[in-house]
């Protein structure tokens, strides 16, 4: 068997052609029969590595140049893209609509509940969206364990049920802590399963157009943020919050069921049972570039959710009605949709990290230079559009950047660690609210400064990462 493996010039090339060229005994030990199942996630690539003697991609060490890493990535990407990959993109797109699209639309319901519970509960209400985002991120290792035990399709079915029930039960909430448990914990856990499943599968269907494909996938949250606020506002005005959540739950159910049918792996692999220690391999933290990307992204994300959470309330403060407040979130989400596709398209030519740095810096400047002076509906709309275009590049490019840094083998571990780190950043709105309530500045001034400064500081840290990978400022990274 070793001769057949050696005939392939590199282990990375064997990965790209695993389905077409690799013999069955290269994938598992014949003395230990395993059931083939469509796990097909990035973990499956680890399986191929573990069963061969070829050297895996361990990511870029400190003495490794960007050119050497590019050659390794090129070898792994040696496969032909298939049209079905775009159906996988469609399914993954729908998951983004129901997960982050719903999460970023919380500001509409927060504005409504502030009128019910009083503005003194603004901080407590902001934790509803925060808890949901924490659960989406922190549950990533558990979501991967469920997928490895039950298979991707069953895991996504479980996620669909949790998302749907989380929203429907939120319609019966009479206390804020009811929302914590329903839209926060239950919805967040289900969305985490769905998100981890698609992000482990969708990138592996593409090589030349991976950036564009992932840009389309992640733009789903922008479309969700565009459509859902208008739906929620209209239903809430006529039927109240109970039916708003129930209808939203059924919409998410339909989208997620279709996604569960469409999303499948490119290469079937043996089903594996993974422990938490198999997914969270702390040696990844020794990779300095990985840590720089994690910290830089975390800092920038502190400012991401602030406009989405507080623009409706800010519009109300400026004597605008709830429809106008919802329109601000919707326009920002629509531009987020365009911006993520633009980021993915640009990254295929300019480089993933370069594109992420540029978009992150422009997102921060928009908060500091436009939102700070926005007193009219027109200026607020302009800010919503510009911020929406540039604020979401991280979500579109995190997979290819992470793969570039650590390699396919350690991608699942790195993704889990990155998402756990992201859980810290979702406290951005709460930290900004605490600062706002403790200073004597004009209302909402702290939110504007905090969002802009977080993005610029994050972009600065990512610049350090770029220079570590390649000291040529104009290099495609």
Coordinates of C-alpha atoms in Angstrom, one line a residue:
X1 CA 0.0 0.0 0.0
X2 CA 2.9 2.4 0.7
X3 CA 4.0 2.1 -2.9
X4 CA 0.7 3.2 -4.2
X5 CA 0.8 6.2 -1.9
X6 CA 4.3 7.1 -2.9
X7 CA 3.3 7.1 -6.5
X8 CA 1.4 10.2 -5.7
X9 CA 4.0 13.0 -5.7
X10 CA 2.7 14.6 -2.6
X11 CA 0.2 13.9 0.2
X12 CA -1.5 17.2 -0.6
X13 CA -2.2 16.1 -4.2
X14 CA -3.6 12.9 -2.9
X15 CA -6.1 14.9 -0.9
X16 CA -7.4 16.8 -3.9
X17 CA -8.0 13.6 -5.8
X18 CA -9.0 11.4 -2.9
X19 CA -12.3 10.3 -4.3
X20 CA -11.1 9.6 -7.8
X21 CA -7.6 8.2 -7.3
X22 CA -7.1 6.9 -3.7
X23 CA -7.7 3.2 -3.2
X24 CA -10.0 2.1 -0.5
X25 CA -7.3 0.6 1.7
X26 CA -5.5 4.0 1.6
X27 CA -8.3 5.5 3.6
X28 CA -8.6 3.0 6.4
X29 CA -7.0 -0.1 7.9
X30 CA -8.4 -3.2 6.3
X31 CA -8.2 -5.0 9.7
X32 CA -10.6 -2.5 11.2
X33 CA -13.6 -2.1 8.9
X34 CA -15.3 1.2 9.0
X35 CA -18.7 2.4 7.8
X36 CA -18.4 4.9 5.0
X37 CA -20.6 8.0 5.6
X38 CA -20.8 11.4 4.0
X39 CA -18.9 13.3 6.7
X40 CA -16.8 14.9 4.1
X41 CA -15.8 17.8 6.3
X42 CA -12.3 19.2 6.8
X43 CA -11.9 16.5 9.4
X44 CA -12.0 14.0 6.5
X45 CA -8.9 15.5 5.1
X46 CA -7.2 14.8 8.4
X47 CA -8.2 11.2 8.1
X48 CA -6.4 10.8 4.7
X49 CA -3.3 12.4 6.2
X50 CA -3.4 10.2 9.3
X51 CA -3.6 7.0 7.1
X52 CA -0.6 7.9 4.8
X53 CA 3.1 8.5 5.4
X54 CA 3.1 11.7 3.5
X55 CA 3.9 15.0 5.3
X56 CA 0.7 16.9 6.3
X57 CA 0.3 20.6 6.1
X58 CA 0.9 21.8 9.6
X59 CA 0.6 25.4 8.6
X60 CA 3.3 28.0 8.2
X61 CA 6.1 27.9 10.8
X62 CA 8.0 31.0 11.6
X63 CA 10.8 30.1 9.2
X64 CA 8.5 29.3 6.3
X65 CA 7.9 31.8 3.5
X66 CA 4.7 32.8 2.0
X67 CA 5.8 31.4 -1.4
X68 CA 6.4 27.9 0.1
X69 CA 2.9 28.0 1.7
X70 CA 1.4 29.0 -1.6
X71 CA 2.9 25.9 -3.3
X72 CA 1.5 23.7 -0.6
X73 CA -2.0 25.1 -0.9
X74 CA -1.8 24.8 -4.7
X75 CA -1.0 21.1 -4.4
X76 CA -4.0 20.5 -2.1
X77 CA -6.3 22.4 -4.5
X78 CA -5.5 20.0 -7.4
X79 CA -9.0 18.9 -8.2
X80 CA -11.7 19.8 -10.7
X81 CA -14.6 21.9 -9.5
X82 CA -18.0 20.3 -10.0
X83 CA -21.3 22.1 -10.7
X84 CA -23.0 20.6 -7.7
X85 CA -20.8 22.7 -5.5
X86 CA -23.0 25.7 -6.2
X87 CA -26.0 23.8 -4.8
X88 CA -23.9 23.3 -1.7
X89 CA -23.3 27.0 -1.7
X90 CA -27.1 27.6 -2.0
X91 CA -27.7 25.4 1.0
X92 CA -24.9 27.0 3.0
X93 CA -26.3 30.5 2.0
X94 CA -29.7 29.6 3.5
X95 CA -28.1 28.5 6.7
X96 CA -26.4 31.9 7.0
X97 CA -29.8 33.6 6.4
X98 CA -31.4 31.7 9.3
X99 CA -28.4 31.9 11.7
X100 CA -26.5 35.2 11.6
X101 CA -29.3 36.9 9.6
X102 CA -31.7 36.3 12.5
X103 CA -29.0 37.2 15.1
X104 CA -28.2 40.5 13.5
X105 CA -31.9 41.3 13.3
X106 CA -32.3 41.3 17.1
X107 CA -32.0 45.0 17.2
X108 CA -35.6 45.3 15.8
X109 CA -37.0 43.2 18.6
X110 CA -34.8 44.9 21.2
X111 CA -36.2 48.3 20.2
X112 CA -39.8 46.9 20.7
X113 CA -39.0 45.2 24.1
X114 CA -37.4 48.5 25.3
X115 CA -40.8 50.0 25.0
X116 CA -42.3 47.1 27.0
X117 CA -39.8 46.7 29.7
X118 CA -38.4 50.2 29.8
X119 CA -35.2 51.8 28.6
X120 CA -33.6 50.9 32.0
X121 CA -33.5 47.3 30.7
X122 CA -31.5 48.1 27.5
X123 CA -28.4 46.5 28.9
X124 CA -30.2 43.3 30.0
X125 CA -32.0 43.1 26.6
X126 CA -28.8 43.4 24.7
X127 CA -27.7 40.1 26.4
X128 CA -30.3 38.2 24.3
X129 CA -28.4 38.8 21.1
X130 CA -25.1 38.3 23.0
X131 CA -26.0 35.0 24.4
X132 CA -27.2 33.7 21.0
X133 CA -23.9 34.7 19.5
X134 CA -21.9 33.2 22.3
X135 CA -23.7 29.9 21.9
X136 CA -23.1 29.9 18.1
X137 CA -19.4 30.3 18.7
X138 CA -18.7 28.4 22.0
X139 CA -20.8 25.3 20.8
X140 CA -18.5 24.8 17.8
X141 CA -16.5 21.9 19.3
X142 CA -19.7 20.1 20.5
X143 CA -21.3 20.7 17.1
X144 CA -18.3 19.0 15.4
X145 CA -18.5 16.0 17.8
X146 CA -22.2 15.6 16.9
X147 CA -21.4 15.7 13.2
X148 CA -18.6 13.2 13.6
X149 CA -20.8 10.8 15.6
X150 CA -24.0 11.1 13.6
X151 CA -23.0 12.4 10.2
X152 CA -23.5 15.8 8.7
X153 CA -27.1 15.4 7.6
X154 CA -28.4 14.1 10.9
X155 CA -26.4 16.9 12.7
X156 CA -28.0 19.5 10.5
X157 CA -31.4 18.0 11.1
X158 CA -30.8 18.4 14.9
X159 CA -29.7 22.0 14.3
X160 CA -32.8 22.7 12.3
X161 CA -35.1 21.5 15.1
X162 CA -33.2 23.6 17.7
X163 CA -33.3 26.8 15.6
X164 CA -37.0 26.4 14.9
X165 CA -38.0 25.6 18.5
X166 CA -35.8 28.3 19.9
X167 CA -37.6 31.0 17.9
X168 CA -41.1 29.5 18.4
X169 CA -40.7 29.3 22.2
X170 CA -39.3 32.8 22.3
X171 CA -42.8 33.9 21.2
X172 CA -44.2 32.8 24.6
X173 CA -41.6 34.8 26.6
X174 CA -43.0 37.1 29.3
X175 CA -39.6 37.8 31.0
X176 CA -36.2 38.7 29.7
X177 CA -34.7 35.5 31.0
X178 CA -37.2 33.6 28.9
X179 CA -35.6 35.1 25.8
X180 CA -32.1 34.2 27.2
X181 CA -33.1 30.5 27.2
X182 CA -35.0 30.4 23.9
X183 CA -33.5 32.8 21.4
X184 CA -30.3 32.8 23.3
X185 CA -29.3 29.3 24.2
X186 CA -31.6 27.0 22.2
X187 CA -31.5 29.0 18.9
X188 CA -27.7 29.7 19.3
X189 CA -26.9 26.0 19.8
X190 CA -28.9 25.0 16.7
X191 CA -27.3 27.7 14.6
X192 CA -23.9 26.6 15.8
X193 CA -24.5 23.1 14.5
X194 CA -25.7 24.4 11.1
X195 CA -22.8 26.9 10.8
X196 CA -20.0 24.5 11.6
X197 CA -21.4 21.9 9.2
X198 CA -21.5 24.2 6.2
X199 CA -18.2 25.9 6.9
X200 CA -16.5 22.5 7.1
X201 CA -18.0 21.3 3.8
X202 CA -18.6 24.2 1.4
X203 CA -14.9 25.4 1.1
X204 CA -13.8 21.9 0.0
X205 CA -15.9 22.0 -3.2
X206 CA -13.9 24.8 -4.7
X207 CA -10.3 25.8 -5.5
X208 CA -10.0 28.5 -8.1
X209 CA -13.3 30.2 -7.1
X210 CA -13.2 29.5 -3.3
X211 CA -13.1 33.1 -2.3
X212 CA -16.2 33.9 -4.5
X213 CA -18.1 30.9 -3.3
X214 CA -17.5 31.7 0.4
X215 CA -18.4 35.3 -0.3
X216 CA -21.7 34.1 -1.6
X217 CA -22.2 31.7 1.3
X218 CA -21.5 34.3 4.0
X219 CA -23.6 37.0 2.2
X220 CA -26.6 35.0 3.3
X221 CA -26.5 36.8 6.7
X222 CA -26.8 40.0 4.8
X223 CA -29.9 38.9 2.9
X224 CA -31.3 37.6 6.2
X225 CA -30.6 41.0 7.8
X226 CA -32.3 42.7 4.8
X227 CA -35.5 40.7 4.6
X228 CA -36.1 39.7 8.2
X229 CA -36.3 43.2 9.8
X230 CA -39.1 44.2 7.5
X231 CA -40.9 40.9 8.1
X232 CA -40.5 41.2 11.9
X233 CA -41.5 44.8 12.0
X234 CA -44.7 44.3 9.8
X235 CA -45.8 41.1 11.7
X236 CA -45.0 42.6 15.1
X237 CA -47.1 45.7 14.4
X238 CA -50.2 43.6 13.4
X239 CA -49.9 40.4 15.4
X240 CA -47.5 41.1 18.2
X241 CA -44.1 39.4 19.2
X242 CA -45.6 35.9 19.7
X243 CA -46.6 35.5 16.1
X244 CA -43.5 37.3 14.9
X245 CA -41.3 34.7 16.5
X246 CA -43.6 31.8 15.3
X247 CA -43.6 32.9 11.7
X248 CA -39.8 33.6 11.9
X249 CA -39.4 30.1 13.2
X250 CA -41.3 28.5 10.3
X251 CA -39.3 30.5 7.8
X252 CA -36.1 29.3 9.3
X253 CA -37.4 25.8 9.3
X254 CA -38.1 25.8 5.6
X255 CA -34.7 27.3 4.7
X256 CA -32.8 24.9 7.0
X257 CA -34.6 21.8 5.8
X258 CA -33.7 22.7 2.2
X259 CA -30.1 23.3 3.3
X260 CA -30.0 19.9 5.0
X261 CA -31.0 18.3 1.7
X262 CA -28.5 20.2 -0.4
X263 CA -25.3 20.3 1.7
X264 CA -23.2 17.2 1.3
X265 CA -19.4 16.5 1.2
X266 CA -17.4 16.3 -1.9
X267 CA -15.6 13.1 -0.8
X268 CA -17.2 10.4 1.3
X269 CA -15.0 9.4 4.2
X270 CA -15.2 7.0 7.2
X271 CA -17.4 8.1 10.0
X272 CA -15.2 9.0 13.0
X273 CA -15.8 9.3 16.7
X274 CA -14.1 12.4 18.0
X275 CA -13.5 13.4 21.6
X276 CA -13.3 17.1 22.6
X277 CA -9.5 16.6 22.9
X278 CA -9.3 15.5 19.3
X279 CA -11.0 18.8 18.1
X280 CA -9.3 21.3 20.5
X281 CA -5.6 20.6 20.0
X282 CA -4.0 23.4 21.9
X283 CA -0.7 23.1 20.1
X284 CA -2.3 25.2 17.3
X285 CA -2.0 28.1 19.8
X286 CA 1.8 27.8 19.3
X287 CA 1.3 29.1 15.8
X288 CA 2.0 32.8 16.2
X289 CA 0.3 33.7 12.9
X290 CA -2.8 31.9 14.0
X291 CA -2.8 33.8 17.3
X292 CA -2.4 37.1 15.5
X293 CA -5.3 36.4 13.2
X294 CA -7.4 35.3 16.1
X295 CA -6.6 38.4 18.2
X296 CA -6.9 40.8 15.3
X297 CA -10.3 39.4 14.3
X298 CA -11.5 39.3 17.9
X299 CA -10.7 43.0 18.4
X300 CA -12.3 44.1 15.2
X301 CA -15.5 42.0 15.9
X302 CA -16.0 44.0 19.1
X303 CA -17.3 46.7 16.9
X304 CA -19.3 44.6 14.4
X305 CA -22.6 44.1 16.1
X306 CA -22.9 47.5 17.7
X307 CA -24.5 49.3 14.7
X308 CA -26.8 46.4 14.1
X309 CA -27.9 46.3 17.7
X310 CA -28.3 50.1 18.3
X311 CA -29.1 51.8 15.0
X312 CA -32.8 51.3 15.5
X313 CA -32.7 52.7 19.0
X314 CA -30.5 55.6 17.7
X315 CA -33.0 56.3 15.0
X316 CA -35.8 56.5 17.7
X317 CA -33.6 58.9 19.7
X318 CA -33.4 61.1 16.6
X319 CA -37.2 61.2 16.4
X320 CA -37.5 58.7 13.5
X321 CA -40.1 56.0 13.5
X322 CA -39.6 52.2 13.9
X323 CA -39.9 51.6 10.2
X324 CA -37.0 53.9 9.5
X325 CA -35.0 52.2 12.2
X326 CA -35.6 48.8 10.6
X327 CA -34.8 50.2 7.2
X328 CA -31.3 51.2 8.4
X329 CA -30.6 47.7 9.6
X330 CA -32.0 46.3 6.4
X331 CA -30.0 48.5 4.1
X332 CA -26.8 47.7 6.0
X333 CA -27.5 44.0 5.7
X334 CA -28.2 44.4 2.0
X335 CA -24.9 46.1 1.5
X336 CA -23.3 43.5 3.7
X337 CA -24.6 40.9 1.2
X338 CA -22.9 42.8 -1.6
X339 CA -19.8 43.5 0.4
X340 CA -19.1 39.9 1.3
X341 CA -19.4 38.8 -2.4
X342 CA -17.2 41.7 -3.3
X343 CA -14.7 40.7 -0.6
X344 CA -14.6 37.1 -1.9
X345 CA -14.2 38.3 -5.5
X346 CA -11.5 40.8 -4.7
X347 CA -9.6 38.2 -2.5
X348 CA -9.2 35.9 -5.5
X349 CA -7.2 38.6 -7.2
X350 CA -5.8 40.8 -4.4
X351 CA -5.2 38.1 -1.7
X352 CA -7.5 37.1 1.2
X353 CA -5.6 38.8 4.0
X354 CA -5.0 42.0 2.0
X355 CA -8.7 42.2 1.2
X356 CA -9.6 41.6 4.9
X357 CA -7.3 44.3 6.1
X358 CA -8.6 46.9 3.6
X359 CA -12.2 46.2 4.3
X360 CA -11.7 46.2 8.1
X361 CA -10.0 49.5 8.1
X362 CA -12.7 51.1 5.9
X363 CA -15.4 49.7 8.1
X364 CA -13.8 51.4 11.2
X365 CA -13.4 54.7 9.4
X366 CA -17.0 54.7 8.4
X367 CA -18.1 54.6 12.1
X368 CA -15.7 57.3 13.1
X369 CA -16.2 59.7 10.2
X370 CA -19.8 59.2 9.2
X371 CA -21.9 57.8 12.1
X372 CA -20.3 60.3 14.5
X373 CA -21.8 63.2 12.6
X374 CA -25.1 61.5 11.4
X375 CA -28.1 63.5 12.7
X376 CA -30.4 63.0 9.7
X377 CA -32.0 60.0 8.2
X378 CA -30.1 60.5 4.9
X379 CA -26.7 60.5 6.5
X380 CA -27.6 57.5 8.7
X381 CA -28.7 55.7 5.6
X382 CA -25.4 56.5 3.9
X383 CA -23.5 55.2 7.0
X384 CA -25.5 52.0 7.0
X385 CA -24.7 51.3 3.4
X386 CA -21.0 52.0 3.7
X387 CA -20.5 50.2 6.9
X388 CA -22.5 47.3 5.5
X389 CA -20.2 46.9 2.5
X390 CA -17.0 46.8 4.5
X391 CA -17.9 45.3 7.9
X392 CA -18.3 41.7 7.0
X393 CA -15.1 40.7 5.1
X394 CA -13.9 38.6 8.0
X395 CA -16.9 36.2 7.7
X396 CA -16.4 35.8 4.0
X397 CA -12.6 35.2 4.2
X398 CA -12.0 33.4 7.6
X399 CA -11.9 29.9 6.1
X400 CA -9.4 30.6 3.3
X401 CA -7.2 32.7 5.6
X402 CA -7.3 30.1 8.3
X403 CA -6.5 27.4 5.8
X404 CA -3.6 29.4 4.5
X405 CA -2.2 29.8 8.0
X406 CA -2.6 26.3 9.5
X407 CA -3.4 24.0 6.6
X408 CA -6.3 21.7 6.0
X409 CA -5.3 19.1 8.6
X410 CA -5.6 21.5 11.5
X411 CA -8.4 23.6 10.0
X412 CA -11.2 22.0 12.3
X413 CA -9.1 22.6 15.4
X414 CA -8.3 26.2 14.3
X415 CA -11.9 26.9 13.4
X416 CA -13.2 25.7 16.8
X417 CA -10.6 27.8 18.6
X418 CA -11.3 30.9 16.5
X419 CA -15.0 30.6 17.1
X420 CA -14.5 30.2 20.8
X421 CA -12.3 33.4 20.7
X422 CA -15.1 35.1 18.8
X423 CA -17.4 34.4 21.7
X424 CA -15.5 37.1 23.6
X425 CA -16.1 39.7 20.9
X426 CA -19.9 39.4 21.1
X427 CA -19.7 41.2 24.4
X428 CA -18.9 44.3 22.4
X429 CA -22.4 45.8 22.6
X430 CA -22.5 45.1 26.3
X431 CA -19.1 46.7 26.9
X432 CA -20.1 49.7 24.8
X433 CA -23.4 49.9 26.8
X434 CA -21.5 49.9 30.1
X435 CA -19.2 52.6 28.9
X436 CA -22.2 54.6 27.6
X437 CA -23.9 54.5 30.9
X438 CA -20.8 55.5 32.9
X439 CA -19.7 58.6 30.9
X440 CA -21.2 62.0 30.5
X441 CA -20.8 62.2 26.7
X442 CA -23.7 62.8 24.3
X443 CA -26.1 59.9 23.9
X444 CA -24.7 57.1 21.6
X445 CA -21.3 58.8 21.3
X446 CA -19.6 55.9 23.0
X447 CA -21.1 53.4 20.6
X448 CA -19.7 55.3 17.6
X449 CA -16.2 55.6 19.0
X450 CA -16.0 52.0 20.3
X451 CA -17.1 50.5 17.0
X452 CA -14.7 52.5 14.9
X453 CA -11.7 52.1 17.2
X454 CA -12.2 48.4 17.5
X455 CA -12.1 48.0 13.7
X456 CA -9.0 50.1 13.2
X457 CA -7.1 48.4 16.0
X458 CA -8.1 45.0 14.5
X459 CA -6.9 46.1 11.1
X460 CA -3.5 47.2 12.6
X461 CA -3.0 43.7 14.2
X462 CA -3.8 42.1 10.9
X463 CA -1.2 44.3 9.2
X464 CA 1.4 42.8 11.5
X465 CA 0.3 39.3 10.5
X466 CA 0.6 40.2 6.8
X467 CA 4.2 41.5 7.3
X468 CA 5.1 38.2 9.1
X469 CA 3.8 36.2 6.2
X470 CA 5.5 38.3 3.6
X471 CA 7.5 41.5 4.2
X472 CA 6.7 42.8 0.7
X473 CA 3.9 45.3 1.4
X474 CA 2.5 44.8 -2.1
X475 CA 2.6 41.0 -2.1
X476 CA -0.6 39.0 -2.7
X477 CA -1.3 37.4 0.7

